[in-house]
Short mmCIF file of C-alpha atoms in Angstrom, two decimals:
data_model
loop_
_atom_site.label_atom_id
_atom_site.label_comp_id
_atom_site.label_asym_id
_atom_site.label_seq_id
_atom_site.Cartn_x
_atom_site.Cartn_y
_atom_site.Cartn_z
CA MET A 91 14.31 19.21 4.84
CA GLU A 92 14.46 15.40 4.78
CA ASP A 93 11.19 13.81 5.88
CA GLN A 94 11.60 12.18 9.24
CA VAL A 95 11.31 8.45 8.74
CA PRO A 96 11.97 6.60 11.97
CA GLU A 97 14.89 4.23 12.17
CA VAL A 98 13.68 0.82 11.19
CA PRO A 99 16.51 -1.70 11.42
CA LEU A 100 17.74 -2.58 7.96
CA VAL A 101 17.51 -6.32 8.59
CA LEU A 102 13.81 -6.14 9.28
CA VAL A 103 13.14 -9.37 7.46
CA SER A 104 12.75 -12.16 9.99
CA ASN A 105 10.38 -14.93 9.16
CA ALA A 106 9.84 -18.27 10.91
CA TYR A 107 8.70 -20.00 7.71
CA LEU A 108 11.89 -19.03 5.87
CA GLU A 109 14.04 -19.90 8.90
CA LYS A 110 12.55 -23.39 9.08
CA LYS A 111 13.43 -24.05 5.44
CA ALA A 112 16.89 -22.53 5.96
CA ALA A 113 17.58 -24.82 8.93
CA VAL A 114 17.19 -27.88 6.67
CA ILE A 115 19.57 -26.48 4.06
CA ARG A 116 22.14 -25.49 6.70
CA GLN A 117 22.55 -29.18 7.58
CA LYS A 118 23.61 -30.16 4.06
CA PRO A 119 27.34 -30.69 3.54
CA ILE A 120 28.72 -29.06 0.38
CA LEU A 121 31.81 -30.77 -1.05
CA TRP A 122 33.83 -27.67 -1.93
CA GLU A 123 36.89 -29.84 -2.87
CA GLY A 124 34.84 -31.38 -5.69
CA TYR A 125 34.52 -27.92 -7.26
CA GLN A 126 38.27 -27.46 -6.80
CA ARG A 127 38.93 -30.75 -8.67
CA ALA A 128 36.62 -29.56 -11.46
CA SER A 129 38.71 -26.34 -11.60
CA LEU A 130 35.70 -24.19 -10.71
CA MET A 131 37.32 -23.11 -7.42
CA THR A 132 40.93 -22.63 -6.39
CA GLU A 133 42.50 -23.99 -3.21
CA GLU A 134 42.47 -20.48 -1.79
CA HIS A 135 38.72 -20.18 -2.53
CA VAL A 136 38.01 -23.43 -0.66
CA GLU A 137 40.03 -22.28 2.32
CA LEU A 138 38.24 -18.92 2.44
CA ILE A 139 34.80 -20.54 2.29
CA LYS A 140 35.64 -23.07 5.00
CA ASN A 141 36.61 -20.20 7.30
CA ILE A 142 33.00 -18.96 7.31
CA ASP A 143 31.07 -22.16 6.59
CA LYS A 144 28.90 -23.29 9.55
CA LYS A 145 30.59 -20.71 11.78
CA SER A 146 29.05 -18.41 14.43
CA ALA A 147 28.09 -14.79 13.67
CA SER A 148 31.14 -13.50 15.59
CA GLU A 149 33.53 -15.78 13.64
CA ILE A 150 31.95 -14.74 10.35
CA GLN A 151 32.30 -11.08 11.37
CA ALA A 152 35.96 -11.52 12.26
CA ALA A 153 36.60 -12.99 8.77
CA MET A 154 34.66 -10.11 7.15
CA ASN A 155 36.58 -7.48 9.15
CA GLU A 156 39.77 -8.93 7.75
CA LYS A 157 38.79 -9.74 4.15
CA GLY A 158 35.30 -8.29 3.53
CA GLU A 159 35.79 -7.39 -0.13
CA THR A 160 37.52 -10.71 -0.89
CA TYR A 161 34.53 -12.60 0.50
CA ALA A 162 31.99 -10.45 -1.34
CA SER A 163 33.86 -10.97 -4.65
CA LEU A 164 34.13 -14.71 -4.04
CA ILE A 165 30.42 -15.11 -3.31
CA LEU A 166 29.39 -13.17 -6.41
CA TYR A 167 31.87 -15.23 -8.47
CA LEU A 168 30.49 -18.55 -7.12
CA LEU A 169 26.87 -17.54 -7.70
CA GLN A 170 27.65 -16.77 -11.33
CA THR A 171 29.93 -19.80 -11.94
CA LEU A 172 28.31 -22.73 -10.14
CA SER A 173 24.95 -24.08 -11.17
CA ARG A 174 23.88 -26.94 -8.86
CA PRO A 175 20.67 -25.77 -7.13
CA ASP A 176 21.64 -27.10 -3.67
CA THR A 177 25.00 -25.28 -3.84
CA ILE A 178 23.37 -22.03 -4.96
CA GLN A 179 20.86 -22.36 -2.08
CA TYR A 180 23.74 -22.84 0.33
CA ILE A 181 25.72 -19.85 -0.98
CA CYS A 182 22.64 -17.65 -0.69
CA LEU A 183 22.31 -18.77 2.91
CA MET A 184 26.00 -17.91 3.53
CA THR A 185 25.31 -14.46 2.05
CA ASP A 186 22.38 -14.10 4.45
CA ASN A 187 24.68 -15.06 7.38
CA ILE A 188 27.17 -12.38 6.30
CA LEU A 189 24.55 -9.64 5.85
CA THR A 190 22.76 -10.41 9.11
CA ALA A 191 26.01 -10.73 11.13
CA ASN A 192 26.38 -6.98 10.61
CA GLU A 193 24.39 -4.79 8.23
CA ALA A 194 27.56 -2.82 7.39
CA ASN A 195 28.82 -5.94 5.54
CA ALA A 196 26.49 -5.09 2.65
CA ALA A 197 28.90 -2.28 1.73
CA TYR A 198 31.53 -4.85 0.68
CA PHE A 199 29.16 -6.28 -1.95
CA HIS A 200 28.49 -2.83 -3.37
CA SER A 201 32.15 -1.77 -3.39
CA VAL A 202 33.32 -4.84 -5.38
CA SER A 203 30.47 -4.58 -7.91
CA THR A 204 32.06 -2.86 -10.86
CA GLU A 205 29.36 -3.94 -13.33
CA ASN A 206 26.13 -1.99 -13.36
CA ASP A 207 23.75 -4.83 -12.43
CA LEU A 208 25.88 -6.31 -9.64
CA PRO A 209 25.53 -7.31 -6.83
CA PHE A 210 21.86 -7.82 -7.79
CA ARG A 211 22.07 -9.96 -10.95
CA PRO A 212 22.65 -13.44 -9.42
CA PHE A 213 19.92 -12.89 -6.81
CA LEU A 214 17.43 -11.64 -9.43
CA LYS A 215 18.14 -14.84 -11.36
CA ALA A 216 17.56 -16.94 -8.21
CA LEU A 217 14.35 -15.02 -7.52
CA GLU A 218 12.80 -16.27 -10.74
CA GLY A 219 13.69 -19.94 -10.22
CA GLU A 220 11.24 -22.73 -9.44
CA ASP A 221 12.59 -23.47 -5.96
CA GLU A 222 10.49 -21.78 -3.25
CA PHE A 223 13.26 -21.46 -0.67
CA MET A 224 15.59 -19.95 -3.28
CA SER A 225 13.16 -17.28 -4.39
CA LEU A 226 12.16 -16.34 -0.81
CA GLU A 227 15.82 -16.18 0.27
CA ALA A 228 16.80 -14.20 -2.84
CA SER A 229 14.01 -11.68 -2.18
CA LYS A 230 15.35 -11.12 1.34
CA LEU A 231 18.93 -10.63 0.08
CA LEU A 232 17.80 -8.28 -2.71
CA THR A 233 15.91 -6.21 -0.12
CA LEU A 234 18.97 -5.98 2.14
CA LEU A 235 21.24 -5.03 -0.77
CA ALA A 236 18.76 -2.52 -2.20
CA CYS A 237 18.35 -0.82 1.19
CA SER A 238 22.12 -0.53 1.64
CA ALA A 239 22.94 0.68 -1.88
CA PRO A 240 25.12 3.82 -1.71
CA GLU A 241 23.21 5.46 -4.59
CA PRO A 242 19.72 3.96 -4.73
CA SER A 243 18.71 6.11 -7.70
CA SER A 244 21.35 4.79 -10.04
CA ILE A 245 21.17 1.11 -9.14
CA VAL A 246 19.91 -1.66 -11.37
CA ASP A 247 16.22 -1.87 -12.26
CA LEU A 248 14.46 -3.76 -9.45
CA SER A 249 11.06 -4.03 -11.15
CA THR A 250 11.41 -7.84 -11.18
CA LEU A 251 11.59 -7.80 -7.37
CA TYR A 252 8.57 -5.46 -7.08
CA GLN A 253 6.52 -7.69 -9.41
CA TRP A 254 7.57 -10.80 -7.50
CA ILE A 255 6.54 -9.16 -4.18
CA THR A 256 3.17 -8.21 -5.71
CA GLU A 257 2.56 -11.75 -6.87
CA LYS A 258 3.41 -13.10 -3.38
CA LEU A 259 0.96 -10.66 -1.78
CA THR A 260 -1.76 -12.83 -3.36
CA SER A 261 -0.36 -16.02 -1.74
CA HIS A 262 -2.63 -18.18 0.43
CA GLN A 263 0.27 -18.70 2.83
CA ASN A 264 0.18 -16.06 5.55
CA GLU A 265 3.89 -16.53 6.31
CA VAL A 266 4.83 -15.63 2.73
CA VAL A 267 2.55 -12.58 2.76
CA GLU A 268 4.12 -11.48 6.07
CA LEU A 269 7.61 -11.86 4.60
CA VAL A 270 6.91 -9.63 1.58
CA ILE A 271 5.15 -7.00 3.71
CA GLN A 272 8.34 -6.80 5.80
CA GLU A 273 10.36 -6.41 2.61
CA LEU A 274 8.12 -3.55 1.48
CA GLU A 275 8.53 -1.87 4.88
CA SER A 276 12.30 -1.91 4.38
CA LEU A 277 12.27 -0.83 0.72
CA LEU A 278 9.80 2.03 1.21
CA ARG A 279 12.06 3.66 3.77
CA ILE A 280 14.20 4.65 0.77
CA SER A 281 12.56 7.58 -1.01
CA ASN A 282 13.87 6.50 -4.46
CA TYR A 283 11.97 3.21 -4.35
CA ARG A 284 8.57 4.66 -3.45
CA LEU A 285 7.39 5.80 -6.88
CA PRO A 286 8.62 2.66 -8.70
CA ILE A 287 6.77 0.48 -6.15
CA TRP A 288 3.68 2.73 -6.36
CA ASN A 289 3.77 2.40 -10.16
CA THR A 290 4.09 -1.41 -10.10
CA GLN A 291 0.78 -2.84 -11.24
CA ASN A 292 -1.45 -4.11 -8.38
CA THR A 293 1.11 -3.73 -5.55
CA ILE A 294 -0.80 -1.10 -3.59
CA LYS A 295 -4.14 -2.63 -4.56
CA GLU A 296 -3.10 -5.96 -2.99
CA LEU A 297 -1.64 -4.25 0.08
CA VAL A 298 -4.86 -2.29 0.71
CA HIS A 299 -6.88 -5.44 -0.02
CA HIS A 300 -5.08 -7.24 2.83
CA LEU A 301 -5.87 -4.32 5.10
CA SER A 302 -9.57 -4.17 4.19
CA ILE A 303 -10.30 -7.91 4.34
CA ASN A 304 -8.39 -8.22 7.59
CA LYS A 305 -9.94 -5.31 9.45
CA THR A 306 -11.12 -7.68 12.14
CA SER A 307 -9.33 -10.96 11.50
CA SER A 308 -5.70 -9.88 11.11
CA THR A 309 -3.27 -9.37 13.95
CA PRO A 310 -2.59 -5.80 15.08
CA GLN A 311 1.02 -6.42 13.97
CA ILE A 312 0.07 -7.04 10.31
CA GLN A 313 -2.32 -4.06 10.34
CA TYR A 314 0.49 -1.93 11.74
CA GLN A 315 3.00 -3.13 9.13
CA ILE A 316 0.68 -2.52 6.17
CA ILE A 317 -0.30 0.95 7.40
CA PHE A 318 3.39 1.64 8.03
CA CYS A 319 3.97 0.95 4.29
CA LEU A 320 1.15 3.35 3.37
CA TRP A 321 2.59 5.96 5.73
CA LEU A 322 6.01 5.74 4.04
CA LEU A 323 4.39 5.99 0.59
CA THR A 324 2.50 9.15 1.56
CA PHE A 325 5.72 11.09 2.11
CA GLU A 326 5.70 11.49 -1.70
CA LYS A 327 3.45 14.38 -2.77
CA ASP A 328 2.30 12.66 -5.99
CA ILE A 329 1.28 9.55 -4.11
CA ALA A 330 -0.43 11.48 -1.31
CA ALA A 331 -2.50 13.28 -3.97
CA GLN A 332 -3.74 10.08 -5.65
CA ILE A 333 -3.83 7.30 -3.07
CA ASN A 334 -7.26 7.98 -1.59
CA GLU A 335 -8.95 8.52 -4.94
CA LYS A 336 -7.50 5.22 -6.19
CA TYR A 337 -7.77 3.04 -3.09
CA ASP A 338 -10.23 4.76 -0.72
CA ILE A 339 -7.80 4.50 2.20
CA ILE A 340 -9.14 7.42 4.28
CA PRO A 341 -12.40 5.75 5.44
CA LEU A 342 -10.46 2.50 5.90
CA LEU A 343 -7.82 4.13 8.15
CA VAL A 344 -10.49 5.92 10.16
CA GLU A 345 -12.41 2.68 10.64
CA ILE A 346 -9.29 0.74 11.70
CA ALA A 347 -8.15 3.48 14.09
CA LYS A 348 -11.63 3.53 15.69
CA SER A 349 -11.58 -0.18 16.45
CA ALA A 350 -7.84 -0.61 17.14
CA VAL A 351 -6.81 -1.97 20.50
CA LYS A 352 -3.07 -1.29 20.10
CA GLU A 353 -1.90 2.31 20.42
CA LYS A 354 0.73 1.84 17.70
CA VAL A 355 -1.99 1.00 15.12
CA ILE A 356 -3.81 4.25 15.96
CA ARG A 357 -0.52 6.15 15.91
CA VAL A 358 0.54 5.00 12.43
CA SER A 359 -3.01 5.51 11.05
CA ILE A 360 -3.12 9.11 12.30
CA ALA A 361 0.45 9.74 11.07
CA THR A 362 -0.62 8.56 7.58
CA LEU A 363 -3.68 10.82 7.65
CA ARG A 364 -1.43 13.69 8.73
CA ASN A 365 0.83 13.09 5.70
CA LEU A 366 -2.24 13.17 3.44
CA VAL A 367 -3.29 16.52 4.94
CA GLU A 368 0.20 18.01 4.76
CA LYS A 369 1.22 16.79 1.31
CA ALA A 370 -2.09 17.02 -0.58
CA PRO A 371 -4.80 18.87 1.38
CA ALA A 372 -6.89 19.73 -1.69
CA GLN A 373 -7.28 16.07 -2.62
CA ASN A 374 -7.88 14.68 0.87
CA LEU A 375 -9.60 17.09 3.28
CA ALA A 376 -13.12 16.68 1.85
CA ALA A 377 -12.89 12.88 2.02
CA MET A 378 -11.74 13.18 5.65
CA LEU A 379 -14.74 15.32 6.54
CA VAL A 380 -17.09 12.86 4.83
CA SER A 381 -15.45 10.02 6.82
CA LYS A 382 -16.28 11.87 10.07
CA LEU A 383 -12.59 12.22 10.94
CA LEU A 384 -13.15 15.58 12.66
CA PRO A 385 -15.34 14.32 15.55
CA PHE A 386 -13.02 11.30 15.85
CA THR A 387 -9.89 13.50 16.25
CA GLU A 388 -11.76 15.58 18.83
CA ASN A 389 -12.46 12.38 20.73
CA LEU A 390 -8.84 11.18 20.38
CA SER A 391 -7.33 14.45 21.58
CA ALA A 392 -9.11 14.03 24.91
CA ARG A 393 -7.51 10.60 25.53
CA LYS A 394 -4.32 9.84 27.44
CA TRP A 395 -1.43 8.65 25.24
CA SER A 396 1.90 7.12 26.23
CA ASP A 397 3.53 8.65 23.12
CA SER A 398 3.44 12.45 22.86
CA ASP A 399 3.98 12.37 19.05
CA ILE A 400 0.54 10.88 18.53
CA LEU A 401 -1.13 13.86 20.23
CA GLU A 402 0.79 16.29 18.05
CA ASP A 403 -0.41 14.46 14.91
CA ILE A 404 -4.01 14.29 16.18
CA ASP A 405 -4.05 18.03 16.95
CA PHE A 406 -2.49 18.90 13.59
CA VAL A 407 -5.14 16.93 11.65
CA LYS A 408 -7.97 18.23 13.87
CA LYS A 409 -6.92 21.87 13.40
CA ARG A 410 -6.71 21.54 9.61
CA LEU A 411 -10.10 19.82 9.45
CA GLN A 412 -11.70 22.49 11.64
CA GLU A 413 -10.37 25.25 9.36
CA ASP A 414 -11.55 23.40 6.27
CA PHE A 415 -14.94 22.62 7.76
CA GLN A 416 -15.56 26.34 8.33
CA SER A 417 -14.76 27.16 4.70
CA LEU A 418 -16.74 24.36 3.05
CA THR A 419 -19.96 25.40 1.35
CA THR A 420 -22.88 23.02 1.46
CA PHE A 421 -22.41 22.23 -2.22
CA GLU A 422 -18.74 21.29 -1.71
CA GLN A 423 -19.83 18.90 1.03
CA TYR A 424 -22.42 17.42 -1.32
CA ALA A 425 -19.84 17.07 -4.12
CA SER A 426 -17.36 15.35 -1.82
CA GLU A 427 -20.07 12.84 -0.84
CA ILE A 428 -20.61 12.01 -4.51
CA GLU A 429 -16.87 11.82 -5.26
CA THR A 430 -16.15 9.53 -2.32
CA GLY A 431 -19.29 7.44 -2.89
CA LYS A 432 -20.37 7.93 0.74
CA LEU A 433 -23.95 9.16 0.31
CA GLU A 434 -26.12 9.56 3.41
CA TRP A 435 -29.25 11.52 4.30
CA SER A 436 -27.42 14.79 5.04
CA PRO A 437 -29.50 18.02 4.70
CA PRO A 438 -28.77 18.82 0.99
CA HIS A 439 -30.42 15.58 -0.13
CA LYS A 440 -33.80 16.65 1.26
CA SER A 441 -33.81 20.35 0.39
CA ASP A 442 -35.73 21.83 -2.54
CA VAL A 443 -33.86 25.10 -2.00
CA PHE A 444 -30.49 23.34 -2.28
CA TRP A 445 -31.44 21.70 -5.59
CA LYS A 446 -33.00 24.85 -7.03
CA GLU A 447 -29.73 26.72 -6.38
CA ASN A 448 -27.27 23.95 -7.27
CA ALA A 449 -28.75 21.53 -9.83
CA TYR A 450 -26.88 23.28 -12.66
CA LYS A 451 -23.54 22.62 -10.92
CA LEU A 452 -23.95 18.88 -11.59
CA GLU A 453 -23.74 19.79 -15.29
CA GLU A 454 -20.40 21.61 -15.12
CA HIS A 455 -17.19 20.05 -16.55
CA ASN A 456 -19.13 17.94 -19.05
CA TYR A 457 -21.67 16.72 -16.45
CA GLN A 458 -18.88 15.30 -14.28
CA LEU A 459 -20.88 15.07 -11.01
CA LEU A 460 -24.00 13.81 -12.75
CA ARG A 461 -21.97 11.02 -14.37
CA SER A 462 -20.45 10.16 -10.97
CA LEU A 463 -23.93 9.99 -9.44
CA ALA A 464 -25.11 7.68 -12.25
CA ARG A 465 -22.02 5.51 -11.77
CA LEU A 466 -22.82 5.13 -8.05
CA LEU A 467 -26.35 3.99 -8.90
CA SER A 468 -24.93 1.33 -11.24
CA THR A 469 -22.10 0.05 -9.07
CA SER A 470 -23.06 0.43 -5.42
CA ASN A 471 -24.45 -2.46 -3.37
CA SER A 472 -25.34 -0.22 -0.43
CA THR A 473 -29.09 0.27 0.00
CA LEU A 474 -28.38 3.64 1.66
CA VAL A 475 -26.34 4.87 -1.31
CA LEU A 476 -28.99 3.60 -3.77
CA SER A 477 -31.87 5.26 -1.83
CA VAL A 478 -30.11 8.62 -1.49
CA GLY A 479 -28.82 8.46 -5.10
CA ALA A 480 -32.30 7.73 -6.49
CA SER A 481 -33.72 10.62 -4.46
CA ASP A 482 -30.97 12.92 -5.83
CA VAL A 483 -31.84 11.99 -9.41
CA GLY A 484 -35.49 12.87 -8.68
CA TYR A 485 -34.54 16.28 -7.28
CA TYR A 486 -32.12 16.90 -10.12
CA ILE A 487 -34.78 16.14 -12.77
CA LYS A 488 -37.03 18.75 -11.19
CA PHE A 489 -34.51 21.55 -11.83
CA ALA A 490 -32.37 20.14 -14.67
CA SER A 491 -31.72 21.67 -18.08
CA LYS A 492 -32.94 19.90 -21.23
CA GLY A 493 -29.37 18.81 -21.95
CA GLY A 494 -29.08 17.34 -18.47
CA LYS A 495 -32.22 15.20 -18.90
CA LYS A 496 -30.89 13.97 -22.23
CA ILE A 497 -27.55 13.02 -20.62
CA LEU A 498 -29.42 11.09 -17.89
CA GLU A 499 -30.88 8.89 -20.61
CA GLU A 500 -27.60 8.57 -22.50
CA ILE A 501 -25.62 7.43 -19.45
CA GLY A 502 -28.29 4.89 -18.46
CA ALA A 503 -29.40 6.61 -15.24
CA LYS A 504 -33.06 6.70 -16.29
CA ARG A 505 -33.02 2.97 -17.07
CA ARG A 506 -31.26 2.23 -13.77
CA ILE A 507 -33.90 4.16 -11.76
CA MET A 508 -36.61 2.06 -13.49
CA GLU A 509 -34.75 -1.12 -12.47
CA LEU A 510 -34.49 0.05 -8.86
CA MET A 511 -38.31 0.20 -8.67
CA THR A 512 -38.17 -3.61 -8.28
CA HIS A 513 -35.25 -3.66 -5.82
CA GLU A 514 -35.60 -5.99 -2.82
CA ASP A 515 -35.18 -3.11 -0.35
CA GLN A 516 -38.36 -1.16 0.39
CA GLU A 517 -36.67 2.26 0.82
CA VAL A 518 -34.76 1.89 -2.47
CA ARG A 519 -38.04 0.97 -4.29
CA TYR A 520 -39.81 3.95 -2.73
CA GLN A 521 -37.11 6.51 -3.66
CA ALA A 522 -36.86 5.10 -7.22
CA LEU A 523 -40.65 5.35 -7.60
CA LEU A 524 -40.61 9.02 -6.47
CA ALA A 525 -37.81 9.77 -8.95
CA VAL A 526 -39.72 8.12 -11.81
CA GLN A 527 -42.86 10.11 -10.90
CA LYS A 528 -40.85 13.34 -11.03
CA TYR A 529 -39.41 12.26 -14.37
CA MET A 530 -42.87 11.59 -15.84
CA HIS A 531 -44.22 14.84 -14.39
CA GLN A 532 -41.37 16.90 -15.93
CA THR A 533 -41.78 15.20 -19.30
CA TRP A 534 -45.44 16.17 -19.41
#
């Protein structure tokens, strides 16, 4: 069964910043006859171009209905033959007019492209130029052509576009960031582009970064669009299994949904969490329980919603979390706290009985959990995590094997606990001191 991705219009890319630049270029006259005199265009070419130049969308569409393939061939020919930057800018803009007059016009460009890397090649070249308008316009056209490709899997390698988008995600200009987020929304609707975009270095990292720094400052629209991209990505099982471990998106989505004013932001957050539960429950349910998603879904299911789909998603997630919660042992809860880095004073951290029964489990799989605990103590800035982590090390020492104590020294946890005895926070100092006392006591 094909995953249900809602219909997003293909020409999603609309951007005031790009439009403003385009308006200036639209005013420029291009002397097509000069190219004819230089034998770069024929008389017929000039006539064809003049029929669509500076014309309304309906006039352009009438010309395309009559000679769509002829126009597509001519534009690709001109982009590869002419070299003046202002002319190339103008032809790209004409292409934009054609593709936005009717999204079905993209098919003409694909049907006349007999070579493997057409119709993309001239736009990929424009993408990498110095001119800002050219590269922004080319990225829009590449997105429209990629989304309309008849066989997305066999088309030319678009990694240059993905890398360019990633680079622009770091831009200080909000309008440029908004443009590339729209492009990702369009591209990720196509299943074949999801893994290549996921595998592009830093793309998802930058996307999540925008979401986390803008939890309060960004507009609900940008939040919605970024989470929409994450939602589309999580239709892929492989991505759903890794995305939270790599980018910690579960607590982020829960936090955003809790403070969201707009229903659509809550809806897309819950839909993304639902995908994570459906596609990769083993990797995601524990993190959801640690993020207190269960009480939140119980709260949400009691609210009134204008969209019935949202309630279905809420109830699905709630039911799965309730089932999982019943089956979780205390140790699994503890382990998921360590793995997600969300330590708090839950019962296991204060129980001698818990540590007596479970200390050895921190040593399994080559001391995996113990190493994770040590890593938290070295990397976390949270005083809560440092206090609870120091306390855990103290309890662990009390019941640890000889090998375990040796590993604690090797991985620097003992040294780190000593350092925390001089931490600025009183609770952290106190817990570190208790752990060191237990360490000295065990050594004697």
